[in-house]
Amino acid sequence: MSFIVIALIFILFAASRAIARYRDGSLTKTGLIIWLLIWCAAGLVVWMPDITMKVASALGIGRGADLAVYGAVIVLYYLVFRMYIFQNKAQQDITRLVRTLAIKEAKKK
Amino acid sequence: MRLAIVIAAYNEGKSIGKVVSGIPKSFEGIKAVDCIVVDDGSKDKTAQAAKEVGAIVVCHPINRGQGAALKTGFDYALSEDYDIVVTFDADGQHKGEEIAHIIAPVIKKEVDAVLGSRFLEKKAIRMPKSREAILKMGVLFTRLLSNIKVTDTHNGFRAFSKEALQKIEMKQDRMEHASEILDQLAKHKLSYKEVPVTIEYNDYAKVKGQRNSNAIKIAVKMLLYKLAQ
């Protein structure tokens, strides 16, 4: 079997997993759409590797691989930013809980 | 008027007894004084030592940081309707006798908040030169970032009216809270003045105190905090 076929089979499997997760509630509708788009894009690139070249040239970037790296870096920055915000909020929530417990306890006596 | 002295303490079992005992029991214009020690998840007997000398003790089950502990003290004081709140260090760097100077402008309703400054009358005893340099840079940084003009941006000796405290938000749990307080004063257009206070750098405080390198961390956190506003 050629690599392309194996890869496409895996992508179909991954997409089916996403649909299953959506069905059982662990994945939101938005999440499902995003993941299906990702797998479609992956499938497209596997089927027509030249497509990355065409998109890259259209954007004025040297190679398809470069485009992939730039895209990945931007996505990573965004994800890290979101995680930072989430962490911060979680820390603040913990502090507020601790504070509530502490004051409650202190007022008991 | 009722006065609350809020002291945030983390593993200060050795000094907290002395610090609380060293606080005068009466002040002019003040009907009642209480020490509120916020034990920030200490692993030693800080809470017990504070209770033994008559302080009101509020205990964080886990350590959250000095900013968080002070805010807990503020919330407690506000809920018990204290009129004036003073923040005071647990490690003996501050002098109890100077509390009278720091609350006077608030009692007379001249300002909403009073900030202690070790640079106004050069009252920093045995302060390491490196610390002085970092603090002076902090002053410049705060002037640029928060548009506040003070001579000492990280002084734990302060006084607030209850009205001022009700407006001040304190979301920074750790040492950045000092910069956040100044930022909040400017944001809510609260009136403030600085009074000279003595900061004594004894060996105990120097070992327990902040590292100068913490300054960078504080600066970065404040920048991110301002960006997120």
Tab-separated table of C-alpha atoms in Angstrom:
chain	number	residue	atom	x	y	z
A	1	MET	CA	0.000	0.000	0.000
A	2	SER	CA	1.353	3.394	-0.787
A	3	PHE	CA	1.989	5.895	1.956
A	4	ILE	CA	-0.763	8.088	0.602
A	5	VAL	CA	-3.374	5.400	1.084
A	6	ILE	CA	-2.179	4.574	4.611
A	7	ALA	CA	-2.155	8.242	5.542
A	8	LEU	CA	-5.639	8.778	4.106
A	9	ILE	CA	-6.981	5.796	6.005
A	10	PHE	CA	-5.517	7.188	9.226
A	11	ILE	CA	-7.025	10.610	8.520
A	12	LEU	CA	-10.441	9.092	7.954
A	13	PHE	CA	-10.043	7.204	11.228
A	14	ALA	CA	-9.056	10.375	13.079
A	15	ALA	CA	-12.046	12.214	11.615
A	16	SER	CA	-14.351	9.406	12.710
A	17	ARG	CA	-12.928	9.673	16.239
A	18	ALA	CA	-13.745	13.376	16.263
A	19	ILE	CA	-17.312	12.639	15.199
A	20	ALA	CA	-17.621	9.965	17.899
A	21	ARG	CA	-16.348	12.419	20.551
A	22	TYR	CA	-18.887	14.970	19.361
A	23	ARG	CA	-21.646	12.393	19.641
A	24	ASP	CA	-20.767	11.430	23.206
A	25	GLY	CA	-20.457	15.038	24.280
A	26	SER	CA	-16.709	15.381	24.898
A	27	LEU	CA	-16.255	17.610	21.859
A	28	THR	CA	-18.276	20.740	21.133
A	29	LYS	CA	-19.769	21.513	17.738
A	30	THR	CA	-17.149	24.221	17.176
A	31	GLY	CA	-14.435	21.811	18.180
A	32	LEU	CA	-15.765	19.214	15.757
A	33	ILE	CA	-15.831	21.674	12.858
A	34	ILE	CA	-12.271	22.814	13.620
A	35	TRP	CA	-10.926	19.270	13.805
A	36	LEU	CA	-12.756	18.157	10.634
A	37	LEU	CA	-11.270	21.154	8.819
A	38	ILE	CA	-7.818	20.233	10.107
A	39	TRP	CA	-8.181	16.638	8.925
A	40	CYS	CA	-9.547	17.776	5.546
A	41	ALA	CA	-6.541	20.042	5.136
A	42	ALA	CA	-4.232	17.182	6.131
A	43	GLY	CA	-5.954	14.898	3.643
A	44	LEU	CA	-5.628	17.512	0.908
A	45	VAL	CA	-1.915	17.944	1.572
A	46	VAL	CA	-1.359	14.167	1.548
A	47	TRP	CA	-3.328	13.773	-1.688
A	48	MET	CA	-1.806	16.804	-3.448
A	49	PRO	CA	1.526	17.734	-1.813
A	50	ASP	CA	2.021	20.434	-4.448
A	51	ILE	CA	-0.817	22.375	-2.990
A	52	THR	CA	1.420	23.622	-0.189
A	53	MET	CA	3.762	25.033	-2.826
A	54	LYS	CA	0.916	26.823	-4.574
A	55	VAL	CA	-0.418	28.372	-1.365
A	56	ALA	CA	3.082	29.333	-0.244
A	57	SER	CA	3.898	31.064	-3.552
A	58	ALA	CA	0.587	32.867	-3.454
A	59	LEU	CA	1.543	34.243	-0.055
A	60	GLY	CA	5.060	35.068	-1.156
A	61	ILE	CA	6.759	32.445	1.003
A	62	GLY	CA	9.591	30.300	-0.345
A	63	ARG	CA	8.579	26.723	0.352
A	64	GLY	CA	5.474	24.857	1.406
A	65	ALA	CA	7.375	23.555	4.391
A	66	ASP	CA	8.223	27.109	5.462
A	67	LEU	CA	4.533	27.996	5.283
A	68	ALA	CA	3.705	25.040	7.482
A	69	VAL	CA	6.287	26.102	10.059
A	70	TYR	CA	5.167	29.748	10.099
A	71	GLY	CA	1.575	28.632	10.476
A	72	ALA	CA	2.481	26.252	13.287
A	73	VAL	CA	4.425	28.944	15.164
A	74	ILE	CA	1.544	31.401	14.992
A	75	VAL	CA	-0.887	28.780	16.193
A	76	LEU	CA	1.479	27.832	19.032
A	77	TYR	CA	1.853	31.454	20.177
A	78	TYR	CA	-1.891	31.804	20.238
A	79	LEU	CA	-2.386	28.586	22.182
A	80	VAL	CA	0.304	29.526	24.727
A	81	PHE	CA	-1.299	32.938	25.196
A	82	ARG	CA	-4.670	31.331	25.832
A	83	MET	CA	-3.121	28.893	28.309
A	84	TYR	CA	-1.422	31.748	30.147
A	85	ILE	CA	-4.703	33.590	30.512
A	86	PHE	CA	-6.446	30.441	31.670
A	87	GLN	CA	-3.710	29.709	34.229
A	88	ASN	CA	-3.906	33.233	35.586
A	89	LYS	CA	-7.644	33.020	35.980
A	90	ALA	CA	-7.356	29.626	37.675
A	91	GLN	CA	-4.809	31.012	40.162
A	92	GLN	CA	-7.084	33.943	40.962
A	93	ASP	CA	-10.000	31.583	41.492
A	94	ILE	CA	-7.952	29.447	43.887
A	95	THR	CA	-6.976	32.523	45.864
A	96	ARG	CA	-10.579	33.648	46.123
A	97	LEU	CA	-11.561	30.206	47.407
A	98	VAL	CA	-8.728	30.215	49.947
A	99	ARG	CA	-9.769	33.685	51.067
A	100	THR	CA	-13.397	32.690	51.534
A	101	LEU	CA	-12.423	29.638	53.571
A	102	ALA	CA	-9.955	31.613	55.682
A	103	ILE	CA	-12.368	34.398	56.582
A	104	LYS	CA	-15.196	31.973	57.254
A	105	GLU	CA	-12.990	29.995	59.613
A	106	ALA	CA	-11.757	33.110	61.365
A	107	LYS	CA	-15.274	34.357	62.017
A	108	LYS	CA	-16.374	31.102	63.613
A	109	LYS	CA	-14.742	31.745	66.942
B	1	MET	CA	-12.621	55.386	64.626
B	2	ARG	CA	-11.486	51.782	64.719
B	3	LEU	CA	-8.071	50.820	63.405
B	4	ALA	CA	-6.969	47.497	61.947
B	5	ILE	CA	-3.284	46.659	61.497
B	6	VAL	CA	-3.083	44.018	58.770
B	7	ILE	CA	0.055	41.901	58.841
B	8	ALA	CA	0.643	39.278	56.179
B	9	ALA	CA	2.874	36.529	57.547
B	10	TYR	CA	4.499	33.474	56.026
B	11	ASN	CA	6.707	31.386	58.311
B	12	GLU	CA	7.328	34.308	60.646
B	13	GLY	CA	6.915	32.284	63.816
B	14	LYS	CA	10.136	33.728	65.217
B	15	SER	CA	9.331	37.401	64.728
B	16	ILE	CA	5.547	37.733	64.689
B	17	GLY	CA	5.184	37.716	68.490
B	18	LYS	CA	7.636	40.555	68.868
B	19	VAL	CA	6.169	42.518	65.967
B	20	VAL	CA	2.591	42.330	67.225
B	21	SER	CA	3.614	43.128	70.805
B	22	GLY	CA	5.552	46.121	69.540
B	23	ILE	CA	2.431	47.754	68.174
B	24	PRO	CA	1.036	50.481	70.441
B	25	LYS	CA	-2.339	49.684	71.970
B	26	SER	CA	-3.782	53.165	71.633
B	27	PHE	CA	-3.626	56.123	69.299
B	28	GLU	CA	-4.992	59.623	69.305
B	29	GLY	CA	-8.316	59.742	67.527
B	30	ILE	CA	-8.673	55.968	67.592
B	31	LYS	CA	-11.262	54.178	69.696
B	32	ALA	CA	-9.979	50.615	69.218
B	33	VAL	CA	-6.957	48.903	67.660
B	34	ASP	CA	-6.756	45.316	66.455
B	35	CYS	CA	-3.958	43.398	64.795
B	36	ILE	CA	-5.146	41.148	62.007
B	37	VAL	CA	-2.446	38.651	61.178
B	38	VAL	CA	-3.057	36.758	57.954
B	39	ASP	CA	-1.155	33.506	58.109
B	40	ASP	CA	-0.407	32.683	54.476
B	41	GLY	CA	-0.140	28.913	54.790
B	42	SER	CA	2.839	28.923	57.131
B	43	LYS	CA	4.546	25.648	57.924
B	44	ASP	CA	5.612	26.824	61.364
B	45	LYS	CA	3.764	28.103	64.420
B	46	THR	CA	3.121	31.621	63.078
B	47	ALA	CA	-0.627	31.465	63.699
B	48	GLN	CA	-0.209	30.209	67.240
B	49	ALA	CA	2.460	32.767	68.079
B	50	ALA	CA	0.224	35.546	66.785
B	51	LYS	CA	-2.787	34.333	68.763
B	52	GLU	CA	-0.707	34.155	71.928
B	53	VAL	CA	0.011	37.877	71.735
B	54	GLY	CA	-3.599	38.753	71.153
B	55	ALA	CA	-3.830	39.154	67.399
B	56	ILE	CA	-6.847	38.194	65.341
B	57	VAL	CA	-5.581	35.435	63.072
B	58	VAL	CA	-6.958	34.564	59.637
B	59	CYS	CA	-5.357	31.460	58.119
B	60	HIS	CA	-4.915	30.656	54.443
B	61	PRO	CA	-4.957	26.855	54.189
B	62	ILE	CA	-2.354	27.099	51.415
B	63	ASN	CA	0.201	29.733	50.536
B	64	ARG	CA	-1.082	32.293	48.034
B	65	GLY	CA	1.357	35.179	48.285
B	66	GLN	CA	1.711	38.434	50.189
B	67	GLY	CA	-0.702	40.306	47.923
B	68	ALA	CA	-3.359	37.660	48.426
B	69	ALA	CA	-2.806	37.652	52.190
B	70	LEU	CA	-3.111	41.433	52.438
B	71	LYS	CA	-6.303	41.404	50.402
B	72	THR	CA	-7.724	38.762	52.725
B	73	GLY	CA	-6.821	41.043	55.633
B	74	PHE	CA	-8.496	43.975	53.879
B	75	ASP	CA	-11.665	42.005	53.195
B	76	TYR	CA	-11.801	40.844	56.789
B	77	ALA	CA	-11.270	44.378	58.081
B	78	LEU	CA	-13.934	45.779	55.771
B	79	SER	CA	-16.402	43.088	56.812
B	80	GLU	CA	-15.823	44.037	60.451
B	81	ASP	CA	-16.285	47.695	59.589
B	82	TYR	CA	-12.883	49.052	60.607
B	83	ASP	CA	-12.445	52.685	59.564
B	84	ILE	CA	-8.718	52.732	58.939
B	85	VAL	CA	-6.436	49.907	57.833
B	86	VAL	CA	-2.663	49.919	58.102
B	87	THR	CA	-0.417	47.400	56.351
B	88	PHE	CA	2.632	46.428	58.383
B	89	ASP	CA	5.474	43.985	57.772
B	90	ALA	CA	5.818	40.790	59.793
B	91	ASP	CA	9.603	40.648	59.786
B	92	GLY	CA	10.405	43.588	62.031
B	93	GLN	CA	11.451	46.034	59.329
B	94	HIS	CA	8.810	48.544	60.390
B	95	LYS	CA	8.522	50.494	63.618
B	96	GLY	CA	5.275	50.361	65.570
B	97	GLU	CA	5.851	53.903	66.901
B	98	GLU	CA	5.538	55.274	63.382
B	99	ILE	CA	1.973	54.042	62.921
B	100	ALA	CA	0.732	57.236	64.548
B	101	HIS	CA	2.399	59.317	61.807
B	102	ILE	CA	1.034	57.205	59.019
B	103	ILE	CA	-2.599	57.235	60.155
B	104	ALA	CA	-2.734	60.918	61.102
B	105	PRO	CA	-3.520	62.213	57.583
B	106	VAL	CA	-6.294	59.613	57.188
B	107	ILE	CA	-7.842	60.429	60.569
B	108	LYS	CA	-7.866	64.106	59.642
B	109	LYS	CA	-9.439	63.109	56.325
B	110	GLU	CA	-6.694	64.879	54.375
B	111	VAL	CA	-6.126	61.939	52.031
B	112	ASP	CA	-7.533	58.501	51.173
B	113	ALA	CA	-4.216	56.713	51.493
B	114	VAL	CA	-0.830	57.270	53.076
B	115	LEU	CA	2.289	55.593	51.739
B	116	GLY	CA	5.443	55.149	53.738
B	117	SER	CA	8.700	56.112	52.085
B	118	ARG	CA	12.166	55.212	53.238
B	119	PHE	CA	13.714	57.769	50.907
B	120	LEU	CA	11.945	60.916	52.069
B	121	GLU	CA	14.180	61.431	55.056
B	122	LYS	CA	16.803	58.854	54.194
B	123	LYS	CA	15.527	56.508	56.879
B	124	ALA	CA	16.686	53.210	55.490
B	125	ILE	CA	18.933	51.615	58.049
B	126	ARG	CA	21.629	49.333	56.686
B	127	MET	CA	19.912	48.989	53.313
B	128	PRO	CA	22.070	47.158	50.808
B	129	LYS	CA	23.162	49.415	47.929
B	130	SER	CA	21.916	46.940	45.371
B	131	ARG	CA	18.438	47.056	46.901
B	132	GLU	CA	18.480	50.847	46.791
B	133	ALA	CA	19.351	50.771	43.096
B	134	ILE	CA	16.554	48.339	42.281
B	135	LEU	CA	13.999	50.358	44.251
B	136	LYS	CA	14.985	53.571	42.501
B	137	MET	CA	14.492	51.835	39.156
B	138	GLY	CA	11.127	50.664	40.432
B	139	VAL	CA	10.161	54.265	41.075
B	140	LEU	CA	10.963	55.213	37.496
B	141	PHE	CA	9.157	52.184	36.112
B	142	THR	CA	6.049	52.964	38.144
B	143	ARG	CA	6.078	56.597	37.092
B	144	LEU	CA	6.102	55.527	33.452
B	145	LEU	CA	3.657	52.658	33.683
B	146	SER	CA	1.103	53.831	36.208
B	147	ASN	CA	1.649	57.561	36.120
B	148	ILE	CA	2.138	57.722	39.876
B	149	LYS	CA	4.766	59.927	41.455
B	150	VAL	CA	6.136	58.395	44.616
B	151	THR	CA	9.605	58.084	46.027
B	152	ASP	CA	9.210	54.526	47.327
B	153	THR	CA	7.128	52.116	45.287
B	154	HIS	CA	7.585	48.999	47.346
B	155	ASN	CA	7.010	49.947	50.929
B	156	GLY	CA	4.772	47.682	52.973
B	157	PHE	CA	3.926	50.425	55.451
B	158	ARG	CA	0.706	52.072	54.332
B	159	ALA	CA	-2.601	53.370	55.667
B	160	PHE	CA	-5.975	53.414	53.924
B	161	SER	CA	-9.414	54.740	54.733
B	162	LYS	CA	-12.120	52.098	54.456
B	163	GLU	CA	-13.618	54.015	51.521
B	164	ALA	CA	-10.320	53.753	49.652
B	165	LEU	CA	-10.057	50.033	50.356
B	166	GLN	CA	-13.550	49.413	49.085
B	167	LYS	CA	-12.495	50.780	45.703
B	168	ILE	CA	-9.086	49.151	45.425
B	169	GLU	CA	-8.926	45.923	43.458
B	170	MET	CA	-6.162	43.509	44.351
B	171	LYS	CA	-5.798	40.692	41.887
B	172	GLN	CA	-2.030	40.231	42.086
B	173	ASP	CA	-1.291	37.482	44.584
B	174	ARG	CA	2.440	37.831	44.894
B	175	MET	CA	4.877	40.715	45.208
B	176	GLU	CA	3.458	42.628	42.245
B	177	HIS	CA	0.603	43.664	44.513
B	178	ALA	CA	2.644	46.648	45.659
B	179	SER	CA	2.730	48.031	42.136
B	180	GLU	CA	-0.914	47.134	41.661
B	181	ILE	CA	-1.930	49.142	44.739
B	182	LEU	CA	-0.263	52.244	43.307
B	183	ASP	CA	-1.862	51.644	39.965
B	184	GLN	CA	-5.261	51.332	41.626
B	185	LEU	CA	-4.782	54.575	43.551
B	186	ALA	CA	-4.221	56.384	40.265
B	187	LYS	CA	-7.041	54.560	38.498
B	188	HIS	CA	-9.651	55.410	41.110
B	189	LYS	CA	-8.272	58.925	41.534
B	190	LEU	CA	-7.700	58.403	45.242
B	191	SER	CA	-5.732	61.065	47.058
B	192	TYR	CA	-2.505	59.966	48.702
B	193	LYS	CA	0.592	61.349	50.305
B	194	GLU	CA	3.905	59.928	51.379
B	195	VAL	CA	5.302	60.143	54.880
B	196	PRO	CA	8.843	59.245	55.906
B	197	VAL	CA	9.156	55.901	57.665
B	198	THR	CA	12.092	53.894	58.901
B	199	ILE	CA	12.936	50.586	57.282
B	200	GLU	CA	15.441	48.608	59.266
B	201	TYR	CA	17.358	45.920	57.433
B	202	ASN	CA	18.330	43.518	60.153
B	203	ASP	CA	19.880	40.147	59.389
B	204	TYR	CA	16.620	38.256	59.836
B	205	ALA	CA	14.790	40.463	57.351
B	206	LYS	CA	17.613	40.354	54.832
B	207	VAL	CA	17.580	36.574	54.761
B	208	LYS	CA	13.798	36.281	54.606
B	209	GLY	CA	13.239	39.187	52.265
B	210	GLN	CA	12.934	39.317	48.532
B	211	ARG	CA	15.740	38.666	46.128
B	212	ASN	CA	16.708	41.666	44.008
B	213	SER	CA	16.242	39.453	40.963
B	214	ASN	CA	12.547	39.344	41.783
B	215	ALA	CA	12.341	42.874	40.442
B	216	ILE	CA	12.419	41.704	36.828
B	217	LYS	CA	9.613	39.238	37.479
B	218	ILE	CA	7.538	41.988	39.077
B	219	ALA	CA	8.193	44.365	36.190
B	220	VAL	CA	7.152	41.780	33.594
B	221	LYS	CA	4.001	40.857	35.507
B	222	MET	CA	3.009	44.505	35.813
B	223	LEU	CA	3.523	45.062	32.087
B	224	LEU	CA	1.308	42.078	31.286
B	225	TYR	CA	-1.225	43.274	33.868
B	226	LYS	CA	-1.413	46.719	32.245
B	227	LEU	CA	-1.709	45.171	28.792
B	228	ALA	CA	-4.601	43.012	29.941
B	229	GLN	CA	-6.557	45.965	31.318
